[in-house]
Coordinates of C-alpha atoms in Angstrom, one line a residue:
M1 CA -3.3 15.0 19.3
F2 CA -3.3 14.3 22.7
T3 CA -7.2 13.9 24.7
F4 CA -7.7 13.0 28.5
Q5 CA -8.5 9.7 26.8
T6 CA -5.0 9.4 24.8
I7 CA -3.1 10.1 27.9
K8 CA -5.0 7.9 30.2
D9 CA -4.5 5.2 27.6
L10 CA -1.2 6.1 28.5
K11 CA -0.4 6.4 30.9
T12 CA 2.4 3.4 32.3
F13 CA 4.2 4.0 28.4
L14 CA 4.1 7.9 29.1
I15 CA 5.4 7.3 33.2
L16 CA 8.4 5.0 31.7
W17 CA 9.0 7.5 28.9
F18 CA 9.8 9.8 31.7
S19 CA 11.8 8.0 33.4
Q20 CA 13.9 6.6 30.6
I21 CA 14.2 10.8 29.7
V22 CA 16.4 11.4 32.8
S23 CA 18.3 8.3 33.0
E24 CA 19.5 9.2 28.7
L25 CA 20.4 12.5 30.4
G26 CA 22.6 11.7 32.3
T27 CA 24.4 8.2 30.2
A28 CA 24.4 11.3 26.7
M29 CA 26.5 13.1 29.4
T30 CA 28.8 11.2 30.0
D31 CA 29.0 10.5 26.5
Y32 CA 29.8 13.4 25.2
A33 CA 32.4 14.2 27.9
L34 CA 34.0 11.2 27.4
V35 CA 34.5 12.0 23.3
I36 CA 36.0 15.3 23.9
W37 CA 38.3 13.7 26.6
V38 CA 39.2 10.8 24.2
Y39 CA 40.1 13.6 21.4
E40 CA 42.6 15.4 23.4
Q41 CA 44.0 12.4 24.6
K42 CA 44.7 10.8 21.2
G43 CA 43.8 14.1 18.4
T44 CA 43.0 11.5 15.5
A45 CA 39.4 10.9 14.2
S46 CA 40.2 7.2 14.3
S47 CA 40.2 6.8 18.1
V48 CA 36.5 9.1 18.3
T49 CA 35.3 6.0 15.8
L50 CA 36.5 3.2 17.5
L51 CA 35.0 3.6 21.3
T52 CA 31.2 4.2 18.9
L53 CA 32.3 0.9 16.9
C54 CA 33.0 -0.5 20.5
I55 CA 29.4 0.6 21.2
F56 CA 28.4 -1.9 17.9
L57 CA 30.1 -4.8 17.8
P58 CA 28.3 -6.7 20.1
T59 CA 25.3 -5.8 19.1
I60 CA 26.0 -7.2 15.8
F61 CA 27.1 -10.9 17.2
F62 CA 24.8 -10.8 20.2
R63 CA 21.2 -9.6 18.8
F64 CA 19.7 -13.0 17.0
I65 CA 20.2 -14.2 21.0
A66 CA 19.4 -10.6 22.6
G67 CA 16.3 -11.5 20.1
T68 CA 15.1 -14.6 21.6
V69 CA 15.7 -14.1 25.1
A70 CA 13.3 -10.8 24.9
D71 CA 10.5 -13.3 23.5
R72 CA 11.0 -15.8 26.1
Q73 CA 11.9 -14.4 29.5
N74 CA 10.7 -11.4 31.3
K75 CA 11.2 -8.4 29.6
K76 CA 11.4 -5.5 33.0
L77 CA 14.1 -7.6 34.4
I78 CA 16.3 -8.0 31.1
M79 CA 16.1 -4.0 31.2
L80 CA 17.0 -3.6 35.3
L81 CA 19.7 -5.4 34.6
S82 CA 21.5 -4.2 31.4
D83 CA 21.0 -1.6 33.4
L84 CA 22.8 -3.0 36.9
V85 CA 25.8 -3.2 34.3
A86 CA 25.5 0.5 32.4
A87 CA 25.7 1.9 35.4
L88 CA 28.6 -0.8 36.5
G89 CA 30.4 0.3 33.8
T90 CA 30.1 3.9 34.9
L91 CA 31.2 3.6 38.4
I92 CA 34.3 1.8 37.1
I93 CA 35.0 4.8 34.3
F94 CA 34.5 7.4 38.3
A95 CA 36.9 5.3 39.8
L96 CA 39.9 4.9 37.8
Y97 CA 39.3 8.8 36.8
S98 CA 39.5 9.7 40.1
V99 CA 42.5 7.7 40.5
S100 CA 44.4 9.2 37.5
S101 CA 44.5 6.1 36.3
L102 CA 41.7 5.8 32.9
A103 CA 43.0 5.1 29.5
V104 CA 42.0 5.8 26.1
W105 CA 41.4 1.6 26.0
H106 CA 39.9 1.0 29.3
L107 CA 36.4 3.5 27.7
Y108 CA 36.8 0.7 24.3
I109 CA 36.4 -2.9 26.7
I110 CA 33.8 -1.2 28.4
N111 CA 32.0 1.0 25.9
T112 CA 31.9 -3.1 24.4
L113 CA 30.6 -4.8 27.2
M114 CA 28.5 -2.3 28.2
S115 CA 27.2 -2.7 25.0
L116 CA 26.6 -6.4 25.1
M117 CA 24.0 -6.3 28.0
N118 CA 22.0 -3.2 25.8
S119 CA 22.0 -6.0 23.1
F120 CA 19.3 -7.5 25.2
Q121 CA 17.9 -4.0 26.0
V122 CA 16.8 -2.7 22.9
P123 CA 14.5 -5.9 21.7
A124 CA 12.9 -5.8 25.6
S125 CA 12.1 -2.6 25.6
F126 CA 11.1 -2.9 22.0
V127 CA 8.4 -5.6 22.7
A128 CA 7.5 -4.1 26.0
T129 CA 6.7 -0.2 24.3
S130 CA 4.2 -2.7 21.8
L131 CA 2.8 -4.8 25.0
L132 CA 2.5 -0.9 26.9
V133 CA 1.0 1.0 23.3
P134 CA -2.0 0.0 21.9
E135 CA -2.1 -0.1 18.4
K136 CA -3.8 3.3 17.5
Y137 CA -1.0 4.7 19.5
Y138 CA 2.1 3.5 18.2
T139 CA 3.1 6.4 15.5
K140 CA 2.4 8.5 19.3
A141 CA 4.8 6.9 21.3
S142 CA 7.5 6.4 18.3
G143 CA 7.1 9.9 17.8
L144 CA 7.3 10.9 22.2
Q145 CA 10.5 8.5 21.7
G146 CA 12.2 10.6 19.4
I147 CA 11.0 13.9 21.5
S148 CA 12.4 11.9 24.2
G149 CA 16.0 11.3 22.4
S150 CA 15.9 14.8 20.5
V151 CA 15.5 16.7 24.3
V152 CA 18.5 15.1 25.4
S153 CA 20.4 14.9 22.7
I154 CA 20.0 18.9 22.6
L155 CA 20.8 19.3 26.9
A156 CA 23.2 16.7 26.7
P157 CA 26.0 19.2 25.3
A158 CA 25.3 22.5 26.7
L159 CA 24.8 20.9 29.6
G160 CA 28.2 18.5 29.5
S161 CA 30.1 21.8 28.7
V162 CA 29.0 23.4 31.8
L163 CA 29.9 20.5 34.5
I164 CA 32.5 20.0 32.8
A165 CA 33.9 23.4 33.3
F166 CA 32.2 23.9 36.7
G167 CA 33.1 20.3 37.9
G168 CA 35.3 18.3 34.9
I169 CA 34.6 14.8 34.3
K170 CA 33.1 13.6 38.1
T171 CA 30.7 15.8 38.2
V172 CA 29.2 14.5 34.7
L173 CA 29.4 11.1 35.6
I174 CA 28.2 11.3 39.3
I175 CA 25.1 12.8 38.0
D176 CA 25.0 9.7 35.4
L177 CA 24.9 7.7 38.4
I178 CA 21.6 9.4 40.2
S179 CA 19.8 9.2 37.2
F180 CA 20.3 5.7 36.7
G181 CA 19.2 5.1 40.2
F182 CA 16.1 7.4 39.6
A183 CA 14.9 5.5 36.5
F184 CA 16.2 2.1 38.4
V185 CA 13.4 2.5 40.9
V186 CA 10.9 3.6 38.8
L187 CA 11.4 0.6 36.5
M188 CA 11.0 -1.2 39.7
F189 CA 8.3 -0.7 41.7
F190 CA 6.4 1.6 38.8
I191 CA 6.6 0.3 35.9
R192 CA 3.9 -3.5 35.3
I193 CA 4.6 -4.9 31.8
P194 CA 2.6 -7.7 30.4
E195 CA 3.5 -10.5 28.6
P196 CA 2.0 -11.3 25.1
V197 CA -0.9 -13.5 25.5
G198 CA -0.9 -16.9 23.7
N199 CA 3.3 -17.3 23.8
E200 CA 3.9 -21.0 23.1
E201 CA 7.9 -19.8 22.3
N202 CA 9.1 -21.1 25.3
S203 CA 8.4 -25.1 24.3
V204 CA 10.5 -24.2 21.3
P205 CA 14.2 -25.1 20.8
F206 CA 16.6 -22.4 21.9
I207 CA 18.2 -22.5 18.6
R208 CA 15.8 -22.9 16.7
S209 CA 14.0 -19.9 17.9
C210 CA 17.1 -17.7 17.5
L211 CA 16.7 -17.8 13.6
D212 CA 13.3 -17.7 13.6
G213 CA 13.6 -13.7 12.4
I214 CA 15.6 -14.7 10.1
H215 CA 12.8 -16.8 8.6
F216 CA 10.3 -14.7 9.3
L217 CA 11.7 -11.8 7.0
K218 CA 13.5 -14.3 4.8
E219 CA 9.3 -15.4 3.9
H220 CA 8.5 -11.3 3.3
K221 CA 10.3 -10.8 0.8
A222 CA 9.2 -6.7 1.0
L223 CA 11.3 -6.3 4.7
L224 CA 13.9 -8.2 3.4
H225 CA 14.8 -5.7 1.2
L226 CA 14.1 -2.6 3.1
T227 CA 16.9 -4.2 5.8
F228 CA 19.2 -4.3 3.3
F229 CA 18.3 -0.9 2.1
V230 CA 18.9 0.0 5.8
A231 CA 21.8 -1.2 6.1
V232 CA 23.4 -0.2 3.1
I233 CA 22.8 3.4 3.9
N234 CA 23.9 3.1 8.0
F235 CA 27.6 2.1 6.2
F236 CA 27.5 5.6 4.2
A237 CA 25.8 7.2 7.3
K238 CA 28.2 6.6 9.6
L239 CA 31.3 6.9 6.1
G240 CA 30.4 10.8 6.4
G241 CA 28.1 12.9 8.9
D242 CA 26.6 10.7 11.3
G243 CA 29.7 9.0 12.1
M244 CA 32.8 11.7 11.2
M245 CA 30.4 15.2 12.9
A246 CA 32.9 15.4 15.9
P247 CA 36.2 15.1 14.1
F248 CA 34.9 17.1 11.0
V249 CA 33.7 19.7 13.5
L250 CA 36.6 19.7 15.4
G251 CA 39.1 19.9 13.0
R252 CA 37.9 22.6 10.8
T253 CA 37.2 24.6 14.4
G254 CA 41.0 23.8 15.4
N255 CA 39.6 22.3 18.3
D256 CA 37.0 24.6 20.0
Q257 CA 34.4 22.8 21.9
R258 CA 31.7 25.3 22.0
I259 CA 31.5 25.5 18.6
L260 CA 31.3 21.7 18.4
G261 CA 28.6 21.8 21.4
I262 CA 26.5 23.7 19.4
V263 CA 26.4 22.4 16.0
Q264 CA 25.5 19.0 18.1
S265 CA 22.7 21.1 19.4
S266 CA 21.6 21.8 16.2
V267 CA 21.4 18.1 14.9
S268 CA 19.2 18.1 18.5
A269 CA 17.2 21.0 17.5
G270 CA 16.2 19.0 14.3
L271 CA 15.9 15.9 16.1
L272 CA 13.5 17.6 18.3
I273 CA 11.4 19.6 15.5
G274 CA 11.1 16.0 13.6
S275 CA 9.8 14.0 16.4
I276 CA 7.0 17.2 17.5
I277 CA 5.8 16.7 13.4
S278 CA 6.0 12.7 13.8
T279 CA 4.0 12.9 17.0
V280 CA 1.1 15.2 16.2
M281 CA 1.0 13.9 11.9
K282 CA -1.4 11.9 10.5
P283 CA 0.2 8.4 9.3
V284 CA 1.9 8.1 6.5
K285 CA 0.3 6.1 4.0
K286 CA 2.7 5.2 1.2
K287 CA 5.5 4.7 4.2
C288 CA 8.5 2.4 1.9
R289 CA 8.3 5.6 -0.6
F290 CA 7.8 8.1 1.7
V291 CA 10.5 6.3 3.3
F292 CA 13.1 6.5 0.4
I293 CA 12.7 9.9 -0.7
T294 CA 12.4 11.7 3.1
C295 CA 16.4 9.3 2.7
A296 CA 17.4 11.6 -0.4
L297 CA 17.0 15.0 1.4
I298 CA 18.8 13.5 4.1
F299 CA 22.0 12.8 2.1
T300 CA 21.8 16.3 1.2
G301 CA 23.0 17.5 4.4
N302 CA 25.7 16.1 4.2
I303 CA 26.7 17.0 0.3
I304 CA 26.0 20.7 2.3
N305 CA 28.2 19.7 5.3
G306 CA 31.0 19.2 3.2
L307 CA 31.2 22.2 0.9
T308 CA 31.3 24.8 3.2
I309 CA 33.3 25.8 6.7
S310 CA 30.4 28.1 7.7
P311 CA 28.9 26.4 11.4
V312 CA 26.0 28.6 11.1
I313 CA 25.5 26.9 7.7
W314 CA 26.2 24.0 9.5
C315 CA 23.7 23.9 12.0
I316 CA 20.5 25.3 9.2
S317 CA 21.8 22.2 7.6
N318 CA 21.9 19.7 9.8
I319 CA 18.2 20.6 11.6
G320 CA 17.3 20.6 8.3
T321 CA 19.0 16.6 7.8
Y322 CA 17.6 15.6 10.9
V323 CA 13.3 16.8 10.9
T324 CA 13.8 14.5 7.8
A325 CA 15.3 11.9 9.3
V326 CA 13.6 11.1 12.1
I327 CA 9.6 12.1 10.5
M328 CA 11.9 8.6 7.8
N329 CA 12.4 6.6 10.9
V330 CA 9.0 6.9 12.6
N331 CA 7.6 5.3 10.1
L332 CA 10.4 2.9 9.5
T333 CA 9.7 2.0 13.3
T334 CA 5.8 1.0 12.2
V335 CA 5.9 0.1 9.8
M336 CA 7.8 -2.9 12.1
R337 CA 5.4 -3.0 14.6
E338 CA 2.5 -3.4 12.0
K339 CA 4.0 -5.7 9.5
V340 CA 5.7 -8.4 12.8
P341 CA 3.0 -9.9 15.1
V342 CA 4.0 -8.9 18.7
E343 CA 5.1 -12.2 20.3
M344 CA 7.7 -12.2 17.9
Q345 CA 8.9 -8.6 17.2
G346 CA 11.9 -9.4 19.6
R347 CA 13.6 -12.5 17.3
V348 CA 12.5 -10.3 14.1
T349 CA 13.5 -6.6 15.9
S350 CA 16.6 -8.0 16.5
A351 CA 17.3 -10.3 13.2
Q352 CA 16.9 -6.5 11.7
D353 CA 18.8 -5.1 14.1
T354 CA 22.1 -7.8 13.4
L355 CA 21.8 -7.4 9.5
K356 CA 21.0 -3.6 9.0
N357 CA 23.8 -2.4 11.6
F358 CA 26.9 -4.9 10.3
T359 CA 27.4 -1.8 8.2
I360 CA 28.2 0.1 10.6
P361 CA 31.3 -0.8 12.0
L362 CA 32.5 -1.1 8.6
G363 CA 31.6 2.5 8.2
L364 CA 33.0 4.1 10.8
F365 CA 36.5 2.0 11.4
L366 CA 36.9 3.0 6.7
G367 CA 35.7 6.1 8.3
G368 CA 38.3 7.0 10.6
I369 CA 41.4 5.2 8.6
L370 CA 40.5 7.1 5.0
A371 CA 40.2 10.0 6.6
D372 CA 43.5 9.3 9.4
N373 CA 45.5 7.8 6.5
V374 CA 44.1 9.1 3.5
F375 CA 41.9 12.2 2.6
E376 CA 43.3 14.7 5.9
P377 CA 47.0 13.5 4.5
F378 CA 45.9 14.7 0.5
M379 CA 44.1 17.3 1.6
E380 CA 46.6 19.1 4.1
N381 CA 48.0 21.0 1.3
E382 CA 47.1 22.6 -2.3
N383 CA 45.4 20.2 -5.0
I384 CA 42.7 20.0 -7.3
L385 CA 39.8 20.4 -5.1
S386 CA 41.5 22.9 -2.6
G387 CA 39.2 25.8 -4.0
I388 CA 36.2 23.3 -3.3
F389 CA 36.6 21.9 -0.1
G390 CA 39.5 24.1 1.2
T391 CA 43.3 22.5 3.3
G392 CA 43.7 21.5 6.5
H393 CA 42.5 20.3 9.5
G394 CA 39.2 18.8 8.6
A395 CA 38.9 20.1 4.5
G396 CA 39.6 15.9 3.8
I397 CA 36.8 15.1 6.0
A398 CA 34.6 16.9 4.4
L399 CA 35.9 15.6 0.7
I400 CA 34.2 12.1 2.3
F401 CA 31.0 14.4 3.5
F402 CA 30.6 14.7 0.1
I403 CA 30.8 11.1 -1.5
S404 CA 29.0 9.8 0.9
G405 CA 26.3 12.3 0.4
L406 CA 26.1 11.8 -3.0
S407 CA 26.8 7.7 -2.6
G408 CA 23.2 7.8 -0.3
M409 CA 20.8 10.1 -2.2
I410 CA 21.7 8.2 -5.6
I411 CA 20.6 4.9 -3.3
S412 CA 17.5 5.6 -2.1
L413 CA 16.6 7.3 -5.1
I414 CA 17.1 4.4 -6.5
R415 CA 15.1 2.3 -4.6
L416 CA 12.1 4.3 -5.8
T417 CA 12.0 2.6 -9.0
K418 CA 11.7 -1.0 -6.7
P419 CA 8.6 -2.7 -7.3
V420 CA 9.1 -5.5 -4.7
Y421 CA 8.5 -2.9 -1.4
K422 CA 4.4 -2.4 -2.5
D423 CA 3.3 -5.0 -0.6
L424 CA 4.8 -2.9 2.2
D425 CA 2.7 0.3 1.3
K426 CA -0.8 -1.5 1.3

């Protein structure tokens, strides 16, 4: 629970955390508005997944360098510069849209550039949190960050829809820029991020330092195996439910944005509930075993969503799925904070992120291509699977949901039999 002493110990972190909520809400509303705009322009699942794909590619290619920079350089400066570039990207989108010149390919390029800077901000923010938060509060801090992300996810579709209806996309972009300004001022003038004590990494050659994260994982085989497990899980998550939810709902409901907002809000409600539970619950002792069990439960949500056309069941399933997902991810994050020295966390987490996320673009790309060119055409008319998944728009994506969900569940349960992970539960 949160006592007065806890709040006092976490004062600086809490100020930063709140300012980031405001900024993330503005960004999330913009993302929501642009996904709808892109789908209206193209009407294909691949156009939406390609937008997400542009976010991940720079992160994968530059994260090794970014992690080393985060360990060696001023974390606050990295975060400020990254925020400035993000604001500039939003400003460019606003300008193009204002003169009716915005095209889908503009968003692909801008998302790629913004993602490049985000690849530096993520490790810097991770290390900054470890430096601002005493070790005994790591789980609480992860839970609070989960709560903020959940609140943003709940509010963004609702507020985004209202703002689009009454003020259009331009209003959403303006509010995004205002929220950025607030967070930037707070970070600039009210947050002091200490540097790790005894950090001598600047004397190590830069290229060698970039590879330290990989070397650390190779020496700690349990962490390396856990990273590869998450890579496989990420592939199936993006191939199915996590990466294809928007085109799935829009296809099944005849492009009903209201239902999409409700379904996305149910996802966010699950994230919020899971974050609250993670913040107040006692730390799990056998975290790895817990991760595999909860991951298997998460993928049952894909199976349920694929087998029904009811938005109510989608919402119930998503709430349960994402409650479990947050609790699982909090335990994954805590494992990294506990097992990796703080002066190496930038490099190690960056190496881990690169290895576990390189499958995400593949999942997104393959999911969009398979949906548009294989599964959706196959399920357009009556066939042997129509009695299970129906026909028409969205039925092919429902079949992808089922296949990816079953695969992810089986892979997660198999991990329980592997002894290599026992070291992480000590």
